[in-house]
Short mmCIF file of C-alpha atoms in Angstrom, two decimals:
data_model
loop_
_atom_site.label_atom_id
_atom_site.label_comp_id
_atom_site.label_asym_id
_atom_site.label_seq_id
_atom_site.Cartn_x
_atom_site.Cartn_y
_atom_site.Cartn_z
CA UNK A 1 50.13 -31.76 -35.94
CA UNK A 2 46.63 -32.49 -37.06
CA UNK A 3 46.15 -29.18 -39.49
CA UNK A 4 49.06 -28.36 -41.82
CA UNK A 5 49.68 -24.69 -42.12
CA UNK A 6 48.92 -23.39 -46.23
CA UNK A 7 48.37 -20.19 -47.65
CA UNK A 8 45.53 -19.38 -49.50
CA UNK A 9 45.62 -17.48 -52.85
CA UNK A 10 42.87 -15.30 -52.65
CA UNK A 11 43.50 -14.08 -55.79
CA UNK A 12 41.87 -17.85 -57.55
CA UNK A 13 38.54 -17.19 -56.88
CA UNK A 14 36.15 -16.06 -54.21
CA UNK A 15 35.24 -16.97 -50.96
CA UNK A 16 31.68 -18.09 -49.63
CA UNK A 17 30.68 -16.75 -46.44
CA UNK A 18 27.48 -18.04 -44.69
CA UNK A 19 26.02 -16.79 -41.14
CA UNK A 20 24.42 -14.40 -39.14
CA UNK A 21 25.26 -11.23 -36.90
CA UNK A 22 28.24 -10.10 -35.36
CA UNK A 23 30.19 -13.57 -35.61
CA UNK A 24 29.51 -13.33 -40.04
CA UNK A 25 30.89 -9.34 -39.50
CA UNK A 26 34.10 -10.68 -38.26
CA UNK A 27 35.26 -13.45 -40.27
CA UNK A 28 34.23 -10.90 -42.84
CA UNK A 29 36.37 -8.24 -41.92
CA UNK A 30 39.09 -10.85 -41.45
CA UNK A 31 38.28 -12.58 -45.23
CA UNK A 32 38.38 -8.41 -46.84
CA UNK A 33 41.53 -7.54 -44.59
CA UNK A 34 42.90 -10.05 -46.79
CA UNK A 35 41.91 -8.66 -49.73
CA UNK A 36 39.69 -11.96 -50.47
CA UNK A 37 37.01 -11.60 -52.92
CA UNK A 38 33.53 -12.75 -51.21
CA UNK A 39 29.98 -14.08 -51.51
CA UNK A 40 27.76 -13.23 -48.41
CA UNK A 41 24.91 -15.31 -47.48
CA UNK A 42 23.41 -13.65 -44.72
CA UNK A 43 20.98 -15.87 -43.50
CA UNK A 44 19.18 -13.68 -40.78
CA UNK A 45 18.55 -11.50 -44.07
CA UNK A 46 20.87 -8.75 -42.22
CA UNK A 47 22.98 -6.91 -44.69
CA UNK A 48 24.34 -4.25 -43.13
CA UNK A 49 27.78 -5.22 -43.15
CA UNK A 50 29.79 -2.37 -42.25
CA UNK A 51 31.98 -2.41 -44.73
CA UNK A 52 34.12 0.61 -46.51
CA UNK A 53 33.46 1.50 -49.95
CA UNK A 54 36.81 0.03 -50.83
CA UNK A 55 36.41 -3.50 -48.93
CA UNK A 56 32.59 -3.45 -50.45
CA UNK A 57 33.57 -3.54 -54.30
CA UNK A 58 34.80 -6.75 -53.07
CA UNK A 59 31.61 -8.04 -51.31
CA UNK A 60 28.75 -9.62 -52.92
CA UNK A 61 25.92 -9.68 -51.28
CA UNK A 62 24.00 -13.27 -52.64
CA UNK A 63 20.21 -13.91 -52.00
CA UNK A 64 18.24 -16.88 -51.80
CA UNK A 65 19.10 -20.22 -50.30
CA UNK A 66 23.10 -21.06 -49.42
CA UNK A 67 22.51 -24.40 -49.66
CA UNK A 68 21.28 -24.26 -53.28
CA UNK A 69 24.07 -21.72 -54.62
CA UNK A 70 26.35 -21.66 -56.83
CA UNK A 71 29.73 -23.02 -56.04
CA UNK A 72 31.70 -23.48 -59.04
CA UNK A 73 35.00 -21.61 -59.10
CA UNK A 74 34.79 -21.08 -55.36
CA UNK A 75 37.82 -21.59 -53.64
CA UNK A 76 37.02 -22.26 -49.85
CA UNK A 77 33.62 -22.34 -47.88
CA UNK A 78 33.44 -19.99 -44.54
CA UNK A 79 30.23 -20.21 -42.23
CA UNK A 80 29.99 -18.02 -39.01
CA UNK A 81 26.85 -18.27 -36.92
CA UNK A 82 25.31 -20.60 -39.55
CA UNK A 83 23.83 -23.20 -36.99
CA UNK A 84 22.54 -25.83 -38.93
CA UNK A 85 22.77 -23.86 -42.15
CA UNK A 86 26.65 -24.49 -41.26
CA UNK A 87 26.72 -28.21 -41.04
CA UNK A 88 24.68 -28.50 -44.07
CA UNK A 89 27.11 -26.46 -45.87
CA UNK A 90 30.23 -28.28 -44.55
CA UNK A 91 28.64 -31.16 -45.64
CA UNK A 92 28.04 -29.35 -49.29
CA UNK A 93 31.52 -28.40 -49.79
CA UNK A 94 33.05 -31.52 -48.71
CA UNK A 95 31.02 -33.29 -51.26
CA UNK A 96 32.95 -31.00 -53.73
CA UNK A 97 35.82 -31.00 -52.85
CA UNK A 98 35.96 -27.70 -51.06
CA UNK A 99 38.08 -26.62 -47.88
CA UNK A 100 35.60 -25.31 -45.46
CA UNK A 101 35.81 -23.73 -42.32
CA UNK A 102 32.79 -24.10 -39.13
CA UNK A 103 33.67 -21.61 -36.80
CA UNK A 104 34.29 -23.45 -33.72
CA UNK A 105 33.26 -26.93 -35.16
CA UNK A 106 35.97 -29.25 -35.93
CA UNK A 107 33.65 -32.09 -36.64
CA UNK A 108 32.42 -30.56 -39.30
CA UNK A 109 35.69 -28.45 -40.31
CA UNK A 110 38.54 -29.60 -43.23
CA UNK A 111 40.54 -26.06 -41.97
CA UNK A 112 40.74 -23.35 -39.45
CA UNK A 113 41.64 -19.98 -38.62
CA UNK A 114 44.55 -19.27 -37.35
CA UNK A 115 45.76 -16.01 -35.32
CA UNK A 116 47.22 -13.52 -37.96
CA UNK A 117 50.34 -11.26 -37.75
CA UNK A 118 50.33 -9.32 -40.53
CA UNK A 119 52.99 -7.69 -41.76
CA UNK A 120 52.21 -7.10 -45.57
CA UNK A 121 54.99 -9.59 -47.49
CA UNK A 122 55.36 -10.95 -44.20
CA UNK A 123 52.76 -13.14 -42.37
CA UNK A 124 52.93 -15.45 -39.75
CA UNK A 125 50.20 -17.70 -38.26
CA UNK A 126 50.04 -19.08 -35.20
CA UNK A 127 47.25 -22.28 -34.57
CA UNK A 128 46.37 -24.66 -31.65
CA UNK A 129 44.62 -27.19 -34.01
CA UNK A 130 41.25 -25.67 -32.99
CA UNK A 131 41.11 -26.29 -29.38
CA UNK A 132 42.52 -23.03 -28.16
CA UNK A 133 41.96 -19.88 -29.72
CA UNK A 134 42.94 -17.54 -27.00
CA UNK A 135 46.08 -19.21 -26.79
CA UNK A 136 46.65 -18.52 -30.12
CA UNK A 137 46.14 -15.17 -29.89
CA UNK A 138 48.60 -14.43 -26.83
CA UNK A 139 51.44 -16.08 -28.90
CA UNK A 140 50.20 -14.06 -31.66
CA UNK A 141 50.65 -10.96 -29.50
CA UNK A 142 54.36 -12.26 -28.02
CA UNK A 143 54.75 -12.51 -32.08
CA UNK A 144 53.84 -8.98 -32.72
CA UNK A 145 55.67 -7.47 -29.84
CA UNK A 146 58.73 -8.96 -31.61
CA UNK A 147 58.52 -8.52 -34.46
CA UNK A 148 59.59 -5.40 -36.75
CA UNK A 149 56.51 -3.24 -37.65
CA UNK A 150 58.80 -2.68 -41.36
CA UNK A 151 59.51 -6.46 -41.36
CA UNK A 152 57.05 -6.60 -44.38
CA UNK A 153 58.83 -3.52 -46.10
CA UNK A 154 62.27 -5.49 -45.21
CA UNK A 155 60.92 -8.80 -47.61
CA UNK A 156 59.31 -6.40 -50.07
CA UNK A 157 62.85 -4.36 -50.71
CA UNK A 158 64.34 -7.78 -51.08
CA UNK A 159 62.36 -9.30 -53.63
CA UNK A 160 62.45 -6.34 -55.61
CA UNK A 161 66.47 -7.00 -55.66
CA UNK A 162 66.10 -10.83 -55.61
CA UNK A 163 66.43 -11.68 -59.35
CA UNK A 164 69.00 -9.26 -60.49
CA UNK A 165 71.44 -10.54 -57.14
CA UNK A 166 70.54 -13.98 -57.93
CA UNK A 167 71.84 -14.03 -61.32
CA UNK A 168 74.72 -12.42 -60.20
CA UNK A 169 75.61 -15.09 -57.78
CA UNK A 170 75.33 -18.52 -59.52
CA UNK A 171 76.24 -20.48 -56.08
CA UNK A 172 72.98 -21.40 -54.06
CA UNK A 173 74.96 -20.98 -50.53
CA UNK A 174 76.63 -17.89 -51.72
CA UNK A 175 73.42 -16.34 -52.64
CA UNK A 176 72.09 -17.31 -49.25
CA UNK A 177 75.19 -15.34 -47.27
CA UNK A 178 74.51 -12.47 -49.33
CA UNK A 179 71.50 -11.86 -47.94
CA UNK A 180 71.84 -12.97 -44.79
CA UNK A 181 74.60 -10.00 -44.78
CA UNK A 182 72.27 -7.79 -46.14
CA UNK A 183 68.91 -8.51 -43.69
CA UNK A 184 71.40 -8.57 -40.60
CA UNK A 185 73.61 -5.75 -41.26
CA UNK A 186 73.28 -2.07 -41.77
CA UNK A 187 71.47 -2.38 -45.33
CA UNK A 188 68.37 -4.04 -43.11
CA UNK A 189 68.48 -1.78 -39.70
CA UNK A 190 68.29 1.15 -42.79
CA UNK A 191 64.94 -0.21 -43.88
CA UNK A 192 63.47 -1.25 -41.15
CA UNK A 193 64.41 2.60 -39.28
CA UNK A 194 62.36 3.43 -42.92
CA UNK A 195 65.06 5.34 -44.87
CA UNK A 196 64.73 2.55 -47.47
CA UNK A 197 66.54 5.30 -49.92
CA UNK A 198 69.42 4.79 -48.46
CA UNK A 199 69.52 1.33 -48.25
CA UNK A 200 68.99 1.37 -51.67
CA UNK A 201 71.58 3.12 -52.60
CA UNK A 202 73.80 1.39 -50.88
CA UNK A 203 72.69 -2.21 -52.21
CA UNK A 204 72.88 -0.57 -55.70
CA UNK A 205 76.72 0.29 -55.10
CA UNK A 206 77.77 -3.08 -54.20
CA UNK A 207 79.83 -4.00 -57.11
CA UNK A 208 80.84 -7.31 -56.80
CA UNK A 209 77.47 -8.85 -54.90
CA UNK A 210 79.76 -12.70 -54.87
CA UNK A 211 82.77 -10.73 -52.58
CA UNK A 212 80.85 -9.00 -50.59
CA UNK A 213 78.90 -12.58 -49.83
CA UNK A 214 82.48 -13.51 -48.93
CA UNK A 215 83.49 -11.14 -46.78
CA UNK A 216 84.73 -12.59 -43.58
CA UNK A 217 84.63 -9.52 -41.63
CA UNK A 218 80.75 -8.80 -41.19
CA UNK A 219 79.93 -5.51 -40.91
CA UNK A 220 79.66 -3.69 -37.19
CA UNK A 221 77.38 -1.45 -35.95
CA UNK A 222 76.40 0.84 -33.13
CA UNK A 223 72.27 1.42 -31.52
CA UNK A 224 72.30 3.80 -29.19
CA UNK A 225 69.16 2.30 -26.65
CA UNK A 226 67.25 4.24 -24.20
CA UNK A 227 66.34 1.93 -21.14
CA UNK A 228 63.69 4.01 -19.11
CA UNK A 229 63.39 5.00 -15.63
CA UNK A 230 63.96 1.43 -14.53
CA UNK A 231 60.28 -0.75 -15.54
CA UNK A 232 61.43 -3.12 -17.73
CA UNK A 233 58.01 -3.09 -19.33
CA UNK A 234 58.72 0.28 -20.39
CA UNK A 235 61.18 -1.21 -23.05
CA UNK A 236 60.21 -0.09 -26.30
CA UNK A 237 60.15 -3.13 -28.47
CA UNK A 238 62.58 -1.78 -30.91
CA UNK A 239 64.88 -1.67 -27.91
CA UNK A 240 64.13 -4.99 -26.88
CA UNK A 241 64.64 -6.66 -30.35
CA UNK A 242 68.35 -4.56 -30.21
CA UNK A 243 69.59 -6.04 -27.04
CA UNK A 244 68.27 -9.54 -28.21
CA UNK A 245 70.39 -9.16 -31.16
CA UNK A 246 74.05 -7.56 -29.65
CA UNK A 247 76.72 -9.13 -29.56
CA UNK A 248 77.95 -6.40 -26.49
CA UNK A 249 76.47 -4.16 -25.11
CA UNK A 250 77.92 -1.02 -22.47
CA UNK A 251 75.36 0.15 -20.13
CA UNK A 252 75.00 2.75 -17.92
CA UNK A 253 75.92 1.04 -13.58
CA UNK A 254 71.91 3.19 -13.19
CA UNK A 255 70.08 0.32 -15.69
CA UNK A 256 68.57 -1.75 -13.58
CA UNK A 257 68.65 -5.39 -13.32
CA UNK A 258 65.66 -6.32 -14.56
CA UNK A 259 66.04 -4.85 -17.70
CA UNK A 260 69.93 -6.07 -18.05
CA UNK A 261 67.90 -9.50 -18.11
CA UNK A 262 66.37 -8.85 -21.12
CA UNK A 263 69.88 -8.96 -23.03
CA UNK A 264 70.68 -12.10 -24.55
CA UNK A 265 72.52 -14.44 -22.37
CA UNK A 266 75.38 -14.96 -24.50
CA UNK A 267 75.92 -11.04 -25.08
CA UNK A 268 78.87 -9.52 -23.46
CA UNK A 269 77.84 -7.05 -20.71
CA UNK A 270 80.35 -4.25 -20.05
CA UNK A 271 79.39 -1.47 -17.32
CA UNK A 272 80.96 1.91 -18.19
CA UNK A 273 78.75 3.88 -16.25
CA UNK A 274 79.28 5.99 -12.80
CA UNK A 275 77.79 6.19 -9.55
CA UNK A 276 77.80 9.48 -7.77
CA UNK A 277 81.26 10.19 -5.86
CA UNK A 278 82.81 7.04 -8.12
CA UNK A 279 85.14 7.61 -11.15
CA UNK A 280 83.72 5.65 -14.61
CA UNK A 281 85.71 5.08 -17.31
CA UNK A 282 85.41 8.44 -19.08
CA UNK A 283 83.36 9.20 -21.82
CA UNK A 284 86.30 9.38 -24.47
CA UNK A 285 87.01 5.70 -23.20
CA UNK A 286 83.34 4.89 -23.80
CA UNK A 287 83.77 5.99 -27.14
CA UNK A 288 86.59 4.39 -27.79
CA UNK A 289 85.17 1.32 -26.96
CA UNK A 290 82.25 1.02 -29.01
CA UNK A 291 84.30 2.28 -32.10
CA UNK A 292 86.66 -0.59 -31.65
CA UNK A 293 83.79 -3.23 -31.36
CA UNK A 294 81.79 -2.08 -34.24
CA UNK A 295 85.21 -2.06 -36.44
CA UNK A 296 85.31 -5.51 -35.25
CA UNK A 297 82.12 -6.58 -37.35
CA UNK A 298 79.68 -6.43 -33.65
CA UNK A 299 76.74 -5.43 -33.09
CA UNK A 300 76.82 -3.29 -30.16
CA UNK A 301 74.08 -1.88 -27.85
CA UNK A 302 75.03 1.27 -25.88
CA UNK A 303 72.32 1.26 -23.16
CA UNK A 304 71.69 4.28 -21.03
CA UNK A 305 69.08 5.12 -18.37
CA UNK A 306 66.16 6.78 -19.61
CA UNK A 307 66.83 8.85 -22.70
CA UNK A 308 70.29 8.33 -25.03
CA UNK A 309 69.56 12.46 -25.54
CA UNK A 310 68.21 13.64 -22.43
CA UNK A 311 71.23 14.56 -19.89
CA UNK A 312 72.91 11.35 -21.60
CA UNK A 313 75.35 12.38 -23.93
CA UNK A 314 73.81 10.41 -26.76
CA UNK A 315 74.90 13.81 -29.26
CA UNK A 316 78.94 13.47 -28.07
CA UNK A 317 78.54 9.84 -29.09
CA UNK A 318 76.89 10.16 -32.32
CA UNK A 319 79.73 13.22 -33.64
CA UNK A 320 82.29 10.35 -32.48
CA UNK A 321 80.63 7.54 -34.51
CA UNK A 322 80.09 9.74 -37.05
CA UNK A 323 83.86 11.06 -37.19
CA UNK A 324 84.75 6.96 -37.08
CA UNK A 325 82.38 5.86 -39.91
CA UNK A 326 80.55 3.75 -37.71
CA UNK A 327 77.18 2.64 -38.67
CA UNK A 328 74.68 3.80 -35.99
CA UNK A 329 70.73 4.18 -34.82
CA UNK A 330 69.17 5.92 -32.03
CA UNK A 331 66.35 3.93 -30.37
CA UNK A 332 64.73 6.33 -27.39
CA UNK A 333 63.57 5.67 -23.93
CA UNK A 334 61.21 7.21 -21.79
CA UNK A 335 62.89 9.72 -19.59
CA UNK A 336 63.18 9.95 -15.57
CA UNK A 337 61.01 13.24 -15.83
CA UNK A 338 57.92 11.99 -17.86
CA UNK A 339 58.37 8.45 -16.48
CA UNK A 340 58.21 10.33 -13.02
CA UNK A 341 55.20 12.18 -13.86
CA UNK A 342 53.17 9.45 -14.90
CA UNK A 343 53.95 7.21 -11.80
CA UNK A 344 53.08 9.92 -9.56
CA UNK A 345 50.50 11.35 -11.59
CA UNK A 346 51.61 14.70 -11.87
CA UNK A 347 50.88 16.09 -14.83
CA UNK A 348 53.41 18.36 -16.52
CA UNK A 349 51.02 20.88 -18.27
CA UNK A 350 47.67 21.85 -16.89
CA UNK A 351 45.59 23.80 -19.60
CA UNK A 352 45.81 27.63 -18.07
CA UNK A 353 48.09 26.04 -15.26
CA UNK A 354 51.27 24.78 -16.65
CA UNK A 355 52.04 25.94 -20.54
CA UNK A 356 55.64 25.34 -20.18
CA UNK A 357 58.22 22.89 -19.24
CA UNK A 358 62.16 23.02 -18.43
CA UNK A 359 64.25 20.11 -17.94
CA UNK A 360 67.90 20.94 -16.80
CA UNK A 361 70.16 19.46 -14.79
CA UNK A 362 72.47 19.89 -11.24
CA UNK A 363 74.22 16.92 -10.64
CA UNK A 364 76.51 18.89 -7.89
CA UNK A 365 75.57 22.61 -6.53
CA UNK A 366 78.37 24.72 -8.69
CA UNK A 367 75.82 23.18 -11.71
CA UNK A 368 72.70 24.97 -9.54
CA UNK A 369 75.08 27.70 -9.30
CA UNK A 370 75.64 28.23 -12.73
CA UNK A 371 71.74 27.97 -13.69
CA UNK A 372 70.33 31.74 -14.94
CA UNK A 373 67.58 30.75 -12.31
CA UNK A 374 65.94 34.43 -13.74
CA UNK A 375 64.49 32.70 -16.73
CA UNK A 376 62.92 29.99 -14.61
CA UNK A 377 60.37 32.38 -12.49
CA UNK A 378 57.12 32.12 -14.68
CA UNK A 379 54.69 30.45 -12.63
CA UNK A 380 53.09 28.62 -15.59
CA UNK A 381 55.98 26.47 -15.90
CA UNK A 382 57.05 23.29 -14.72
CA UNK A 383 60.92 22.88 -13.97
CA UNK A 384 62.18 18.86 -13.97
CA UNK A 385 65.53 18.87 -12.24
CA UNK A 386 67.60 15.72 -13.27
CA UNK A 387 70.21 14.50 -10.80
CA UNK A 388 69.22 17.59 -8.28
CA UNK A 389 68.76 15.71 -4.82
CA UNK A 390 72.52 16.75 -3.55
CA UNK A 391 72.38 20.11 -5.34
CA UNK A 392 68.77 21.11 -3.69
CA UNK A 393 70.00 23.49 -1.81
CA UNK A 394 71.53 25.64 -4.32
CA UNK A 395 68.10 24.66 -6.50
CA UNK A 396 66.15 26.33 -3.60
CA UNK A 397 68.62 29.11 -3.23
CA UNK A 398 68.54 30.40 -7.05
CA UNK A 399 64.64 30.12 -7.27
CA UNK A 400 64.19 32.47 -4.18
CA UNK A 401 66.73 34.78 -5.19
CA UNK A 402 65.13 34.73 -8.64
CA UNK A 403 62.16 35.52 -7.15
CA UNK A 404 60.15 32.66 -7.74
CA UNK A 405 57.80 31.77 -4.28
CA UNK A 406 58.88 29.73 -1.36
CA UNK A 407 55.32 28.60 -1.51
CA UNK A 408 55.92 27.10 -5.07
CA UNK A 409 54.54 23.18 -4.70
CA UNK A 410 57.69 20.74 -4.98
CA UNK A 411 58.20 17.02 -5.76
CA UNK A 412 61.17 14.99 -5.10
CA UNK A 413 60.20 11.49 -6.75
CA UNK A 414 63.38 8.36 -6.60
CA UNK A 415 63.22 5.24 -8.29
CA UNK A 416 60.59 6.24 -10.18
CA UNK A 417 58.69 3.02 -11.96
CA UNK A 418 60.40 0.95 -10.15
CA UNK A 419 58.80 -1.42 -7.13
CA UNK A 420 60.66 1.01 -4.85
CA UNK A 421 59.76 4.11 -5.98
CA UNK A 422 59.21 6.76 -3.10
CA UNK A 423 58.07 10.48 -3.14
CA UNK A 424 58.31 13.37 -1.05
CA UNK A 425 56.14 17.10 -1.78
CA UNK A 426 55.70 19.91 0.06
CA UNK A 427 57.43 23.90 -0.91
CA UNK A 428 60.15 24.83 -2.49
CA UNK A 429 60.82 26.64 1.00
CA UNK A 430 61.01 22.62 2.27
CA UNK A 431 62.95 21.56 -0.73
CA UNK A 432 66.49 20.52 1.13
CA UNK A 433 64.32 18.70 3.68
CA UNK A 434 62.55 16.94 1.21
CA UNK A 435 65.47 15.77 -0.31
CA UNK A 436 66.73 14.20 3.04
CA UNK A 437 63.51 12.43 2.93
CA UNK A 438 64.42 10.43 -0.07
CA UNK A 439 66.33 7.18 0.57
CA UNK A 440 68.99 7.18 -2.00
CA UNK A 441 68.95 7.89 -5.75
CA UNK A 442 68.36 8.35 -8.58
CA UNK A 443 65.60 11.11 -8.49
CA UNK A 444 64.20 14.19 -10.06
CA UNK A 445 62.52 17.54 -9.07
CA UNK A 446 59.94 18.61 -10.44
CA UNK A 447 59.04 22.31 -9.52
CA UNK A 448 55.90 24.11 -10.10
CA UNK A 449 51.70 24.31 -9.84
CA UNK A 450 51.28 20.58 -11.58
CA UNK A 451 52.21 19.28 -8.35
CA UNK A 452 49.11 20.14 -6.49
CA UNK A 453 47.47 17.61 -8.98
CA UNK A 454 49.61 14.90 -8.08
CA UNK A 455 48.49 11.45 -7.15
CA UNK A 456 48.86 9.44 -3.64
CA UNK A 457 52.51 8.79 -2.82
CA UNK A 458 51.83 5.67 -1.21
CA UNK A 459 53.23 2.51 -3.55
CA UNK A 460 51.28 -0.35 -2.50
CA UNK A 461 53.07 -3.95 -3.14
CA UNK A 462 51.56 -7.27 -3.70
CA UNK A 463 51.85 -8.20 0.36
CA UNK A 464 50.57 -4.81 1.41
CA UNK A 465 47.34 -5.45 -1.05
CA UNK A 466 46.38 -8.68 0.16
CA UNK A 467 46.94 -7.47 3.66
CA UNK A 468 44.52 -4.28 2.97
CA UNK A 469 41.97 -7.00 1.54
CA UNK A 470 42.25 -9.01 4.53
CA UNK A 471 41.47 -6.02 7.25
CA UNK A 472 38.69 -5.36 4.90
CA UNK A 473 37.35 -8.81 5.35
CA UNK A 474 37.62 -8.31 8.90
#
């Protein structure tokens, strides 16, 4: 490690910033981001910065020659497109004592940039030692994806309870369990789902901070996670970061594999969904089961296929965690039908086309049967069947007897974002024929004018690609 990570206190004096053009604008905006106060020597006489009025009461603008300033009480020397100007000046602040920074000279360099997350209280920085940048940055990003956007809000609520806990708790490792409790269990998932109220309150009410440090029971809790449509990289990151930290998690038999890879390896994996025609282990059991494990101090995951409250029960097992005073967060997926429409590019309004949208579902016909297919005949709106491939006969039937076309475009779309996605269109006079077309489940409907605009059904994979390219080359 040749540069030793430090933080900078802005707040002891200014920074000098010497360049020209666009390379000077960034460090710049990166210097006022961090609320630095600075002196600007443009040397290309440029300054039209482009700042806001708020970053610019921070910004002086210095004329005359940078090499001749000034540079007592400075804290750090920055040069960005300096060119020679930037050697000399390295060679100026050195003389004094100075950290200073040549962008993209190490020579002439005592510190560098590094790639910034940002997170308010929270900030982490990632460095190569100068030789990469853009590998900096990717980590950076992996960083970001992972991290809490409220992580910052998370250290700020702590610090603002730091010294009154501390002198309650005079042991050093005592002190240290209470928070750990407190950032890991539902006092932490309150602030960072940003009802910091509540987890205020219910810091406040912990009497006796030392006992509840020694509780040996930590305390469970339950996310309810939407997985998608199957794409793994449709994850949200808040789900991701929840199966990373579970201790169990129950998921739906429909999650795919890819995205049960994303769990932690040493998480318990417990499948308590159903395939079509095969019993599961009823949803009371499901319940059950996640009460028992959260009482038990985990941290469970309950992962369903696309949406925890679209066609997935998500509401029956909220009112039981609720009833069982189980701690508990939602974290939502994308759903089958709008992770459907955007692999197929059907779009599910069309401005004077589509206004409306209906998503129901008709996992067997008597469910078809039991639609009021009479409210579902205006041709401005699109109608996403969940689950309807077996029941598309009694779909069709209700529609025509409604009175809604035969003509009326149709979409049967399977698998949708995964690598074997397939899709079938034509008329709801077609629609049971359609179905047939599809090679196994799961897959939605989607009824209505949108589906004229739909995109090509064909899914290309890597091999097909390259061989495409190749008969071009031919």
């Amino acid at each position: 490690m040749r540069f030793l990570p430090v933080f900078l206190d802005l707040k002891a004096g200014p920074v000098v910033l010497t360049g020209a053009g666009e390379l000077l604008r960034a460090k710049l905006r990166v210097l006022a981001a961090a609320g630095a106060r600075i002196r600007v020597h443009a040397i290309d006489g440029n300054h039209d910065l482009g700042l806001s009025t708020e970053d610019a009461a921070r910004v002086e603008i210095v004329s005359g020659d940078p090499l001749t300033a000034d540079l007592s009480g400075v804290i750090a020397v920055v040069c960005a497109g300096a060119g020679d100007v930037g050697v000399a000046m390295s060679a100026r602040a050195k003389a004094l004592g100075l950290p200073v920074n040549v962008m993209d000279d190490l020579a002439h360099s005592s510190f560098i940039f590094p790639a910034i997350v940002d997170r308010g209280d929270v900030v982490v920085a990632v460095g190569t030692g100068g030789t990469s940048p853009v590998v900096a940055r990717r980590v950076r990003e992996k960083i970001e994806a992972l991290l809490p956007a409220r992580i910052g809000e998370l250290a700020e609520f702590i610090g603002g309870f730091r010294k009154s806990i501390n002198e309650r708790i005079a042991e050093f490792p005592l002190r240290r369990r209470f928070w750990e409790r407190v950032i890991d269990g539902p006092i932490g998932a309150a602030v960072l789902s940003g009802r910091k109220s509540e987890a205020d309150a219910v810091l406040k009410a912990i009497a006796d901070p030392s006992a509840f440090a020694r509780a040996d029971k930590p305390q469970g809790s339950v996310a309810l996670v939407g997985a998608g449509p199957g794409d793994p990289d449709l994850l949200t990151i808040k789900a991701l970061r929840a199966l990373q930290d579970a201790d169990i998690v129950f998921h739906d038999e429909l999650v795919s594999n890819e995205i049960l890879d994303r769990i932690r390896r040493d998480t318990a994996r417990v499948a308590v969904g159903r395939r079509v025609g095969k019993p599961g282990i009823g949803q009371d059991a499901i319940n059950a089961r996640m009460i028992e494990a959260a009482q038990a101090g985990q941290r469970v995951v309950r992962l369903k296929g696309g949406d925890p409250f679209v066609f997935g029960r998500g509401g029956e097992e909220v009112e039981a965690l609720r009833a069982a005073g189980v701690a508990y967060s939602i974290i939502p997926g994308i759903t089958a039908g709008l992770g459907g429409a955007a692999d197929f590019e059907v779009p599910l309004t069309y401005r004077n086309e589509a206004t409306r949208i209906t998503f129901l579902t008709a996992h067997k016909a008597r469910d078809a049967e039991a639609v009021d297919w009479s409210t579902l005949t205006d041709t401005r709106m699109t109608i996403v069947v969940y689950m309807g491939v077996s029941a598309a006969p009694a779909v069709r039937a209700g529609l025509l007897a409604a009175g809604r076309s035969p003509e009326t475009p149709v979409g049967v779309f399977a698998r949708v974002t995964r690598p074997d996605a397939q899709g079938a269109i034509g008329t709801l006079g077609d629609l049971p024929g359609l179905a047939q077309q599809i090679d196994g489940g799961p897959a939605i409907l989607i009824i209505g004018e949108v589906i004229r605009h739909a995109g090509s059904l064909r899914r290309q994979t890597p091999h097909q690609i390259i061989s495409d390219l190749l008969d071009a080359a031919e």
